[in-house]
Amino acid sequence: MSGLEIERKFLVKGDGYKRQAYSSSRIQQGYICSGHGRTVRVRIRDARGYITIKGPARNGGFGHYEFEKEITLTEAEELMRLCEPGIIDKTRYLVKSGQHTFEVDEFYGENEGLVMAEVELGSEDEPYEKPDFIGKEVTGDKRYNNSHLKDCPFSVWGKNEA
């Protein structure tokens, strides 16, 4: 997969998303490099590996270029050893809402207590139905980027945010 990714991010209220989810998976991800809005990420999702390259955010944080390729689990495990400190650990729940799917991430470890949802859109002004668990929008707030959470976890700054 590659191309422009347009997404909106939100904080999540309550745990109703778990009852509405049609799928869930455990994700661990690390960053080989991150800086200046660019990242090279390694992810293990259940028993599959991925490498992803993301470009800097555009248009107030709504979109960025993303390239992702599936790699073997062994390759992903080896690449995880090369990652910067601060592995992200979370469960992702998929929730259908109208014509869209919201990805809801429940974080663990130093980011415990943070639950975020994002929805991918075809354009910045594409309409979408918000599920009832959607809270404050945090699109464009760099504190909520996974690459930032690895360096400055939610437990350090987020006590009044959720």
Tab-separated table of N, CA and C in Angstrom:
chain	number	residue	atom	x	y	z
A	1	MET	N	0.833	-1.172	0.000
A	1	MET	CA	0.000	0.000	0.000
A	1	MET	C	0.877	1.234	0.000
A	2	SER	N	0.545	2.196	-0.804
A	2	SER	CA	1.248	3.459	-0.760
A	2	SER	C	0.346	4.536	-1.318
A	3	GLY	N	0.630	5.768	-0.912
A	3	GLY	CA	-0.132	6.900	-1.392
A	3	GLY	C	-0.461	7.855	-0.277
A	4	LEU	N	-1.282	8.846	-0.588
A	4	LEU	CA	-1.682	9.853	0.371
A	4	LEU	C	-2.711	9.260	1.324
A	5	GLU	N	-2.443	9.386	2.625
A	5	GLU	CA	-3.371	8.917	3.642
A	5	GLU	C	-3.982	10.151	4.303
A	6	ILE	N	-5.315	10.252	4.265
A	6	ILE	CA	-6.031	11.344	4.907
A	6	ILE	C	-6.800	10.749	6.068
A	7	GLU	N	-6.513	11.256	7.278
A	7	GLU	CA	-7.162	10.689	8.454
A	7	GLU	C	-7.493	11.769	9.466
A	8	ARG	N	-8.472	11.460	10.308
A	8	ARG	CA	-8.823	12.316	11.436
A	8	ARG	C	-8.725	11.474	12.691
A	9	LYS	N	-8.219	12.092	13.772
A	9	LYS	CA	-7.998	11.388	15.039
A	9	LYS	C	-8.851	12.003	16.142
A	10	PHE	N	-9.304	11.136	17.046
A	10	PHE	CA	-10.165	11.564	18.142
A	10	PHE	C	-9.807	10.806	19.420
A	11	LEU	N	-10.049	11.449	20.543
A	11	LEU	CA	-10.020	10.732	21.805
A	11	LEU	C	-11.317	9.945	21.914
A	12	VAL	N	-11.304	8.893	22.715
A	12	VAL	CA	-12.457	8.003	22.839
A	12	VAL	C	-13.038	8.119	24.240
A	13	LYS	N	-14.372	8.155	24.306
A	13	LYS	CA	-15.094	8.196	25.577
A	13	LYS	C	-15.635	6.799	25.884
A	14	GLY	N	-15.411	6.326	27.117
A	14	GLY	CA	-15.965	5.043	27.535
A	14	GLY	C	-15.336	3.862	26.826
A	15	ASP	N	-15.966	2.694	26.986
A	15	ASP	CA	-15.440	1.482	26.346
A	15	ASP	C	-16.483	0.799	25.451
A	16	GLY	N	-17.493	1.547	25.030
A	16	GLY	CA	-18.525	1.004	24.150
A	16	GLY	C	-17.996	0.506	22.821
A	17	TYR	N	-16.848	1.015	22.413
A	17	TYR	CA	-16.246	0.575	21.153
A	17	TYR	C	-15.946	-0.921	21.171
A	18	LYS	N	-15.663	-1.479	22.348
A	18	LYS	CA	-15.336	-2.906	22.428
A	18	LYS	C	-16.537	-3.763	22.039
A	19	ARG	N	-17.730	-3.354	22.441
A	19	ARG	CA	-18.953	-4.102	22.093
A	19	ARG	C	-19.308	-3.933	20.623
A	20	GLN	N	-18.916	-2.794	20.043
A	20	GLN	CA	-19.251	-2.511	18.646
A	20	GLN	C	-18.210	-3.057	17.661
A	21	ALA	N	-17.071	-3.475	18.157
A	21	ALA	CA	-15.967	-3.904	17.283
A	21	ALA	C	-16.289	-5.238	16.605
A	22	TYR	N	-15.941	-5.337	15.331
A	22	TYR	CA	-16.093	-6.598	14.614
A	22	TYR	C	-14.780	-7.372	14.534
A	23	SER	N	-13.677	-6.722	14.984
A	23	SER	CA	-12.365	-7.362	14.945
A	23	SER	C	-11.439	-6.633	15.916
A	24	SER	N	-10.437	-7.369	16.405
A	24	SER	CA	-9.395	-6.733	17.216
A	24	SER	C	-8.090	-7.489	17.017
A	25	SER	N	-6.973	-6.767	17.212
A	25	SER	CA	-5.662	-7.400	17.088
A	25	SER	C	-4.666	-6.649	17.961
A	26	ARG	N	-3.666	-7.376	18.425
A	26	ARG	CA	-2.605	-6.799	19.253
A	26	ARG	C	-1.499	-6.301	18.343
A	27	ILE	N	-0.986	-5.111	18.630
A	27	ILE	CA	0.047	-4.487	17.809
A	27	ILE	C	1.196	-4.037	18.696
A	28	GLN	N	2.406	-4.364	18.261
A	28	GLN	CA	3.614	-3.796	18.847
A	28	GLN	C	4.352	-3.133	17.703
A	29	GLN	N	4.805	-1.902	17.942
A	29	GLN	CA	5.524	-1.212	16.879
A	29	GLN	C	6.663	-0.393	17.446
A	30	GLY	N	7.707	-0.316	16.638
A	30	GLY	CA	8.874	0.467	16.990
A	30	GLY	C	9.273	1.313	15.805
A	31	TYR	N	10.183	2.236	16.066
A	31	TYR	CA	10.615	3.174	15.036
A	31	TYR	C	12.110	3.055	14.819
A	32	ILE	N	12.489	2.714	13.585
A	32	ILE	CA	13.898	2.669	13.224
A	32	ILE	C	14.442	4.091	13.212
A	33	CYS	N	13.644	5.024	12.714
A	33	CYS	CA	13.991	6.435	12.817
A	33	CYS	C	12.715	7.252	12.799
A	34	SER	N	12.781	8.378	13.496
A	34	SER	CA	11.645	9.293	13.529
A	34	SER	C	12.180	10.689	13.784
A	35	GLY	N	11.698	11.608	13.020
A	35	GLY	CA	12.123	12.993	13.190
A	35	GLY	C	11.694	13.838	12.021
A	36	HIS	N	11.477	15.112	12.278
A	36	HIS	CA	11.072	16.067	11.252
A	36	HIS	C	9.814	15.605	10.517
A	37	GLY	N	8.933	14.898	11.250
A	37	GLY	CA	7.674	14.456	10.663
A	37	GLY	C	7.774	13.229	9.789
A	38	ARG	N	8.959	12.633	9.693
A	38	ARG	CA	9.153	11.442	8.864
A	38	ARG	C	9.467	10.266	9.765
A	39	THR	N	8.906	9.100	9.435
A	39	THR	CA	9.164	7.925	10.260
A	39	THR	C	9.367	6.684	9.396
A	40	VAL	N	10.170	5.771	9.936
A	40	VAL	CA	10.274	4.414	9.407
A	40	VAL	C	9.882	3.517	10.568
A	41	ARG	N	8.756	2.842	10.421
A	41	ARG	CA	8.151	2.072	11.497
A	41	ARG	C	8.165	0.584	11.172
A	42	VAL	N	8.389	-0.222	12.209
A	42	VAL	CA	8.267	-1.674	12.112
A	42	VAL	C	7.101	-2.070	13.000
A	43	ARG	N	6.241	-2.923	12.482
A	43	ARG	CA	5.054	-3.323	13.249
A	43	ARG	C	4.890	-4.827	13.202
A	44	ILE	N	4.539	-5.373	14.353
A	44	ILE	CA	4.103	-6.765	14.435
A	44	ILE	C	2.643	-6.721	14.859
A	45	ARG	N	1.790	-7.209	13.974
A	45	ARG	CA	0.349	-7.220	14.226
A	45	ARG	C	-0.090	-8.669	14.224
A	46	ASP	N	-0.452	-9.143	15.427
A	46	ASP	CA	-0.709	-10.560	15.625
A	46	ASP	C	0.551	-11.313	15.195
A	47	ALA	N	0.529	-12.121	14.177
A	47	ALA	CA	1.729	-12.880	13.798
A	47	ALA	C	2.270	-12.446	12.431
A	48	ARG	N	2.022	-11.183	12.052
A	48	ARG	CA	2.484	-10.689	10.757
A	48	ARG	C	3.347	-9.457	10.956
A	49	GLY	N	4.305	-9.259	10.060
A	49	GLY	CA	5.208	-8.121	10.144
A	49	GLY	C	4.974	-7.122	9.024
A	50	TYR	N	5.281	-5.849	9.318
A	50	TYR	CA	5.111	-4.771	8.340
A	50	TYR	C	6.213	-3.741	8.535
A	51	ILE	N	6.587	-3.105	7.455
A	51	ILE	CA	7.464	-1.942	7.535
A	51	ILE	C	6.726	-0.796	6.840
A	52	THR	N	6.771	0.365	7.458
A	52	THR	CA	6.018	1.513	6.959
A	52	THR	C	6.913	2.743	6.962
A	53	ILE	N	6.842	3.499	5.886
A	53	ILE	CA	7.544	4.781	5.787
A	53	ILE	C	6.471	5.844	5.649
A	54	LYS	N	6.526	6.854	6.531
A	54	LYS	CA	5.544	7.946	6.488
A	54	LYS	C	6.257	9.267	6.293
A	55	GLY	N	5.667	10.100	5.448
A	55	GLY	CA	6.182	11.440	5.228
A	55	GLY	C	5.558	12.421	6.203
A	56	PRO	N	5.990	13.679	6.136
A	56	PRO	CA	5.464	14.694	7.056
A	56	PRO	C	3.986	14.988	6.794
A	57	ALA	N	3.307	15.441	7.839
A	57	ALA	CA	1.889	15.796	7.733
A	57	ALA	C	1.714	16.987	6.796
A	58	ARG	N	0.592	16.977	6.110
A	58	ARG	CA	0.234	18.078	5.222
A	58	ARG	C	-1.109	18.642	5.669
A	59	ASN	N	-1.423	19.808	5.230
A	59	ASN	CA	-2.749	20.400	5.423
A	59	ASN	C	-3.244	20.327	6.866
A	60	GLY	N	-2.445	20.811	7.801
A	60	GLY	CA	-2.871	20.858	9.196
A	60	GLY	C	-2.959	19.506	9.863
A	61	GLY	N	-2.263	18.519	9.334
A	61	GLY	CA	-2.247	17.206	9.957
A	61	GLY	C	-3.244	16.223	9.395
A	62	PHE	N	-4.009	16.609	8.373
A	62	PHE	CA	-5.029	15.721	7.825
A	62	PHE	C	-4.463	14.615	6.944
A	63	GLY	N	-3.325	14.844	6.309
A	63	GLY	CA	-2.832	13.842	5.379
A	63	GLY	C	-1.328	13.774	5.347
A	64	HIS	N	-0.823	12.638	4.872
A	64	HIS	CA	0.608	12.442	4.677
A	64	HIS	C	0.802	11.267	3.727
A	65	TYR	N	1.973	11.225	3.095
A	65	TYR	CA	2.303	10.096	2.230
A	65	TYR	C	2.680	8.911	3.108
A	66	GLU	N	2.203	7.724	2.728
A	66	GLU	CA	2.533	6.507	3.475
A	66	GLU	C	2.818	5.369	2.504
A	67	PHE	N	3.899	4.639	2.788
A	67	PHE	CA	4.250	3.422	2.059
A	67	PHE	C	4.324	2.300	3.080
A	68	GLU	N	3.601	1.211	2.839
A	68	GLU	CA	3.638	0.081	3.774
A	68	GLU	C	3.791	-1.218	2.994
A	69	LYS	N	4.609	-2.123	3.536
A	69	LYS	CA	4.848	-3.407	2.888
A	69	LYS	C	4.874	-4.502	3.953
A	70	GLU	N	4.210	-5.606	3.666
A	70	GLU	CA	4.263	-6.740	4.589
A	70	GLU	C	5.629	-7.417	4.459
A	71	ILE	N	6.203	-7.776	5.601
A	71	ILE	CA	7.470	-8.508	5.655
A	71	ILE	C	7.234	-9.738	6.518
A	72	THR	N	8.191	-10.639	6.551
A	72	THR	CA	8.004	-11.839	7.360
A	72	THR	C	8.063	-11.478	8.844
A	73	LEU	N	7.483	-12.328	9.654
A	73	LEU	CA	7.527	-12.125	11.102
A	73	LEU	C	8.969	-12.127	11.598
A	74	THR	N	9.802	-13.001	11.071
A	74	THR	CA	11.211	-13.059	11.459
A	74	THR	C	11.925	-11.752	11.114
A	75	GLU	N	11.667	-11.222	9.917
A	75	GLU	CA	12.264	-9.941	9.538
A	75	GLU	C	11.812	-8.833	10.488
A	76	ALA	N	10.525	-8.815	10.809
A	76	ALA	CA	9.998	-7.788	11.711
A	76	ALA	C	10.629	-7.896	13.096
A	77	GLU	N	10.784	-9.111	13.596
A	77	GLU	CA	11.399	-9.301	14.920
A	77	GLU	C	12.851	-8.831	14.912
A	78	GLU	N	13.579	-9.110	13.846
A	78	GLU	CA	14.970	-8.650	13.737
A	78	GLU	C	15.031	-7.127	13.648
A	79	LEU	N	14.156	-6.525	12.852
A	79	LEU	CA	14.147	-5.070	12.710
A	79	LEU	C	13.737	-4.374	14.009
A	80	MET	N	12.879	-5.007	14.804
A	80	MET	CA	12.475	-4.421	16.090
A	80	MET	C	13.691	-4.216	16.994
A	81	ARG	N	14.694	-5.067	16.845
A	81	ARG	CA	15.914	-4.925	17.654
A	81	ARG	C	16.713	-3.675	17.286
A	82	LEU	N	16.474	-3.137	16.088
A	82	LEU	CA	17.174	-1.938	15.625
A	82	LEU	C	16.446	-0.647	15.983
A	83	CYS	N	15.251	-0.776	16.551
A	83	CYS	CA	14.402	0.389	16.786
A	83	CYS	C	14.905	1.277	17.918
A	84	GLU	N	14.539	2.550	17.815
A	84	GLU	CA	14.792	3.513	18.884
A	84	GLU	C	14.064	3.039	20.145
A	85	PRO	N	14.492	3.498	21.326
A	85	PRO	CA	13.773	3.139	22.555
A	85	PRO	C	12.322	3.620	22.508
A	86	GLY	N	11.454	2.863	23.187
A	86	GLY	CA	10.055	3.259	23.285
A	86	GLY	C	9.133	2.497	22.359
A	87	ILE	N	8.905	1.226	22.635
A	87	ILE	CA	8.011	0.405	21.814
A	87	ILE	C	6.558	0.736	22.165
A	88	ILE	N	5.733	0.896	21.153
A	88	ILE	CA	4.298	1.147	21.335
A	88	ILE	C	3.597	-0.213	21.374
A	89	ASP	N	2.750	-0.396	22.393
A	89	ASP	CA	2.001	-1.637	22.579
A	89	ASP	C	0.533	-1.265	22.715
A	90	LYS	N	-0.323	-1.869	21.867
A	90	LYS	CA	-1.739	-1.498	21.872
A	90	LYS	C	-2.590	-2.611	21.274
A	91	THR	N	-3.873	-2.540	21.559
A	91	THR	CA	-4.859	-3.381	20.880
A	91	THR	C	-5.667	-2.472	19.977
A	92	ARG	N	-5.838	-2.892	18.732
A	92	ARG	CA	-6.636	-2.138	17.766
A	92	ARG	C	-7.970	-2.841	17.564
A	93	TYR	N	-9.033	-2.077	17.716
A	93	TYR	CA	-10.399	-2.548	17.491
A	93	TYR	C	-10.919	-1.880	16.224
A	94	LEU	N	-11.605	-2.627	15.376
A	94	LEU	CA	-12.205	-2.082	14.161
A	94	LEU	C	-13.705	-1.967	14.359
A	95	VAL	N	-14.232	-0.758	14.141
A	95	VAL	CA	-15.648	-0.474	14.358
A	95	VAL	C	-16.217	0.170	13.103
A	96	LYS	N	-17.230	-0.434	12.538
A	96	LYS	CA	-17.898	0.104	11.345
A	96	LYS	C	-18.866	1.208	11.782
A	97	SER	N	-18.853	2.318	11.046
A	97	SER	CA	-19.785	3.420	11.288
A	97	SER	C	-20.159	4.006	9.933
A	98	GLY	N	-21.364	3.754	9.509
A	98	GLY	CA	-21.782	4.182	8.174
A	98	GLY	C	-20.925	3.504	7.124
A	99	GLN	N	-20.349	4.300	6.240
A	99	GLN	CA	-19.510	3.762	5.168
A	99	GLN	C	-18.038	3.656	5.550
A	100	HIS	N	-17.695	3.984	6.791
A	100	HIS	CA	-16.304	4.031	7.221
A	100	HIS	C	-16.024	3.043	8.348
A	101	THR	N	-14.747	2.751	8.511
A	101	THR	CA	-14.297	1.935	9.628
A	101	THR	C	-13.395	2.785	10.507
A	102	PHE	N	-13.728	2.840	11.787
A	102	PHE	CA	-12.894	3.541	12.761
A	102	PHE	C	-11.936	2.532	13.374
A	103	GLU	N	-10.660	2.900	13.443
A	103	GLU	CA	-9.646	2.096	14.119
A	103	GLU	C	-9.473	2.691	15.508
A	104	VAL	N	-9.789	1.910	16.530
A	104	VAL	CA	-9.702	2.378	17.913
A	104	VAL	C	-8.527	1.679	18.574
A	105	ASP	N	-7.563	2.469	19.044
A	105	ASP	CA	-6.354	1.931	19.675
A	105	ASP	C	-6.397	2.156	21.181
A	106	GLU	N	-6.307	1.052	21.917
A	106	GLU	CA	-6.206	1.089	23.379
A	106	GLU	C	-4.743	0.797	23.723
A	107	PHE	N	-4.082	1.752	24.355
A	107	PHE	CA	-2.640	1.672	24.608
A	107	PHE	C	-2.331	1.042	25.963
A	108	TYR	N	-1.137	0.447	26.043
A	108	TYR	CA	-0.652	-0.187	27.272
A	108	TYR	C	0.689	0.425	27.669
A	109	GLY	N	1.240	-0.064	28.776
A	109	GLY	CA	2.550	0.398	29.229
A	109	GLY	C	2.489	1.845	29.655
A	110	GLU	N	3.477	2.615	29.226
A	110	GLU	CA	3.558	4.022	29.618
A	110	GLU	C	2.471	4.890	28.984
A	111	ASN	N	1.753	4.346	28.020
A	111	ASN	CA	0.645	5.067	27.392
A	111	ASN	C	-0.714	4.555	27.865
A	112	GLU	N	-0.706	3.749	28.925
A	112	GLU	CA	-1.941	3.226	29.529
A	112	GLU	C	-2.890	4.373	29.834
A	113	GLY	N	-4.167	4.165	29.535
A	113	GLY	CA	-5.175	5.196	29.773
A	113	GLY	C	-5.531	5.975	28.529
A	114	LEU	N	-4.710	5.877	27.502
A	114	LEU	CA	-4.989	6.562	26.246
A	114	LEU	C	-5.746	5.622	25.317
A	115	VAL	N	-6.883	6.099	24.816
A	115	VAL	CA	-7.650	5.381	23.802
A	115	VAL	C	-7.984	6.400	22.720
A	116	MET	N	-7.550	6.112	21.510
A	116	MET	CA	-7.754	7.006	20.363
A	116	MET	C	-8.425	6.269	19.225
A	117	ALA	N	-9.183	7.025	18.431
A	117	ALA	CA	-9.811	6.477	17.235
A	117	ALA	C	-9.383	7.315	16.044
A	118	GLU	N	-9.233	6.660	14.908
A	118	GLU	CA	-8.979	7.406	13.679
A	118	GLU	C	-9.819	6.820	12.561
A	119	VAL	N	-10.127	7.668	11.613
A	119	VAL	CA	-10.891	7.255	10.444
A	119	VAL	C	-10.157	7.776	9.215
A	120	GLU	N	-10.007	6.914	8.214
A	120	GLU	CA	-9.366	7.314	6.961
A	120	GLU	C	-10.442	7.774	5.990
A	121	LEU	N	-10.138	8.876	5.297
A	121	LEU	CA	-11.093	9.486	4.386
A	121	LEU	C	-10.497	9.606	2.985
A	122	GLY	N	-11.357	9.749	2.001
A	122	GLY	CA	-10.910	9.945	0.628
A	122	GLY	C	-10.519	11.378	0.342
A	123	SER	N	-11.064	12.325	1.131
A	123	SER	CA	-10.726	13.736	0.997
A	123	SER	C	-10.932	14.397	2.357
A	124	GLU	N	-10.348	15.573	2.537
A	124	GLU	CA	-10.434	16.260	3.825
A	124	GLU	C	-11.858	16.629	4.208
A	125	ASP	N	-12.715	16.857	3.217
A	125	ASP	CA	-14.085	17.277	3.514
A	125	ASP	C	-15.113	16.163	3.333
A	126	GLU	N	-14.652	14.918	3.219
A	126	GLU	CA	-15.569	13.792	3.072
A	126	GLU	C	-16.413	13.635	4.340
A	127	PRO	N	-17.741	13.553	4.210
A	127	PRO	CA	-18.577	13.369	5.398
A	127	PRO	C	-18.440	11.943	5.950
A	128	TYR	N	-18.644	11.815	7.253
A	128	TYR	CA	-18.584	10.508	7.915
A	128	TYR	C	-19.471	10.552	9.148
A	129	GLU	N	-19.931	9.376	9.571
A	129	GLU	CA	-20.778	9.258	10.758
A	129	GLU	C	-19.899	8.966	11.965
A	130	LYS	N	-20.003	9.813	12.982
A	130	LYS	CA	-19.231	9.606	14.206
A	130	LYS	C	-19.974	8.640	15.121
A	131	PRO	N	-19.305	7.573	15.543
A	131	PRO	CA	-19.919	6.698	16.546
A	131	PRO	C	-20.055	7.449	17.879
A	132	ASP	N	-20.896	6.944	18.774
A	132	ASP	CA	-21.171	7.633	20.025
A	132	ASP	C	-19.976	7.706	20.973
A	133	PHE	N	-18.953	6.904	20.747
A	133	PHE	CA	-17.788	6.924	21.641
A	133	PHE	C	-16.737	7.963	21.239
A	134	ILE	N	-16.966	8.674	20.159
A	134	ILE	CA	-15.990	9.657	19.681
A	134	ILE	C	-16.047	10.906	20.559
A	135	GLY	N	-14.856	11.324	21.022
A	135	GLY	CA	-14.725	12.517	21.850
A	135	GLY	C	-14.014	13.627	21.103
A	136	LYS	N	-13.171	14.336	21.818
A	136	LYS	CA	-12.451	15.503	21.302
A	136	LYS	C	-11.568	15.128	20.106
A	137	GLU	N	-11.595	15.965	19.068
A	137	GLU	CA	-10.723	15.744	17.913
A	137	GLU	C	-9.305	16.191	18.239
A	138	VAL	N	-8.320	15.348	17.883
A	138	VAL	CA	-6.909	15.659	18.126
A	138	VAL	C	-6.082	15.583	16.835
A	139	THR	N	-6.749	15.637	15.678
A	139	THR	CA	-6.056	15.656	14.393
A	139	THR	C	-5.066	16.817	14.377
A	140	GLY	N	-3.842	16.535	13.985
A	140	GLY	CA	-2.832	17.577	13.886
A	140	GLY	C	-2.098	17.868	15.187
A	141	ASP	N	-2.561	17.318	16.308
A	141	ASP	CA	-1.874	17.501	17.596
A	141	ASP	C	-0.779	16.449	17.681
A	142	LYS	N	0.461	16.852	17.501
A	142	LYS	CA	1.590	15.924	17.406
A	142	LYS	C	1.777	15.070	18.657
A	143	ARG	N	1.274	15.520	19.811
A	143	ARG	CA	1.407	14.731	21.045
A	143	ARG	C	0.774	13.357	20.899
A	144	TYR	N	-0.218	13.242	20.002
A	144	TYR	CA	-0.951	11.989	19.840
A	144	TYR	C	-0.397	11.110	18.724
A	145	ASN	N	0.680	11.519	18.079
A	145	ASN	CA	1.330	10.656	17.094
A	145	ASN	C	2.073	9.551	17.832
A	146	ASN	N	1.977	8.333	17.348
A	146	ASN	CA	2.665	7.207	17.985
A	146	ASN	C	4.161	7.456	18.106
A	147	SER	N	4.747	8.111	17.090
A	147	SER	CA	6.183	8.368	17.132
A	147	SER	C	6.528	9.353	18.253
A	148	HIS	N	5.603	10.205	18.631
A	148	HIS	CA	5.810	11.111	19.767
A	148	HIS	C	5.553	10.375	21.083
A	149	LEU	N	4.539	9.519	21.109
A	149	LEU	CA	4.192	8.786	22.333
A	149	LEU	C	5.319	7.870	22.796
A	150	LYS	N	6.155	7.415	21.889
A	150	LYS	CA	7.277	6.562	22.287
A	150	LYS	C	8.313	7.354	23.078
A	151	ASP	N	8.474	8.652	22.752
A	151	ASP	CA	9.447	9.508	23.430
A	151	ASP	C	8.863	10.228	24.643
A	152	CYS	N	7.625	10.614	24.545
A	152	CYS	CA	6.956	11.374	25.603
A	152	CYS	C	5.594	10.735	25.849
A	153	PRO	N	5.557	9.665	26.643
A	153	PRO	CA	4.334	8.886	26.813
A	153	PRO	C	3.198	9.658	27.487
A	154	PHE	N	2.013	9.193	27.223
A	154	PHE	CA	0.782	9.778	27.743
A	154	PHE	C	0.802	9.877	29.267
A	155	SER	N	1.441	8.928	29.939
A	155	SER	CA	1.489	8.940	31.406
A	155	SER	C	2.199	10.173	31.944
A	156	VAL	N	3.050	10.799	31.138
A	156	VAL	CA	3.808	11.978	31.562
A	156	VAL	C	2.969	13.257	31.455
A	157	TRP	N	2.152	13.385	30.407
A	157	TRP	CA	1.479	14.650	30.135
A	157	TRP	C	-0.044	14.576	30.041
A	158	GLY	N	-0.618	13.384	29.961
A	158	GLY	CA	-2.022	13.275	29.593
A	158	GLY	C	-3.049	13.190	30.696
A	159	LYS	N	-2.692	13.452	31.934
A	159	LYS	CA	-3.627	13.255	33.045
A	159	LYS	C	-4.936	14.020	32.899
A	160	ASN	N	-4.914	15.189	32.288
A	160	ASN	CA	-6.127	15.990	32.140
A	160	ASN	C	-6.701	15.950	30.726
A	161	GLU	N	-6.170	15.098	29.884
A	161	GLU	CA	-6.566	15.076	28.471
A	161	GLU	C	-7.681	14.084	28.163
A	162	ALA	N	-7.615	12.915	28.746
A	162	ALA	CA	-8.545	11.836	28.344
A	162	ALA	C	-9.961	12.083	28.802
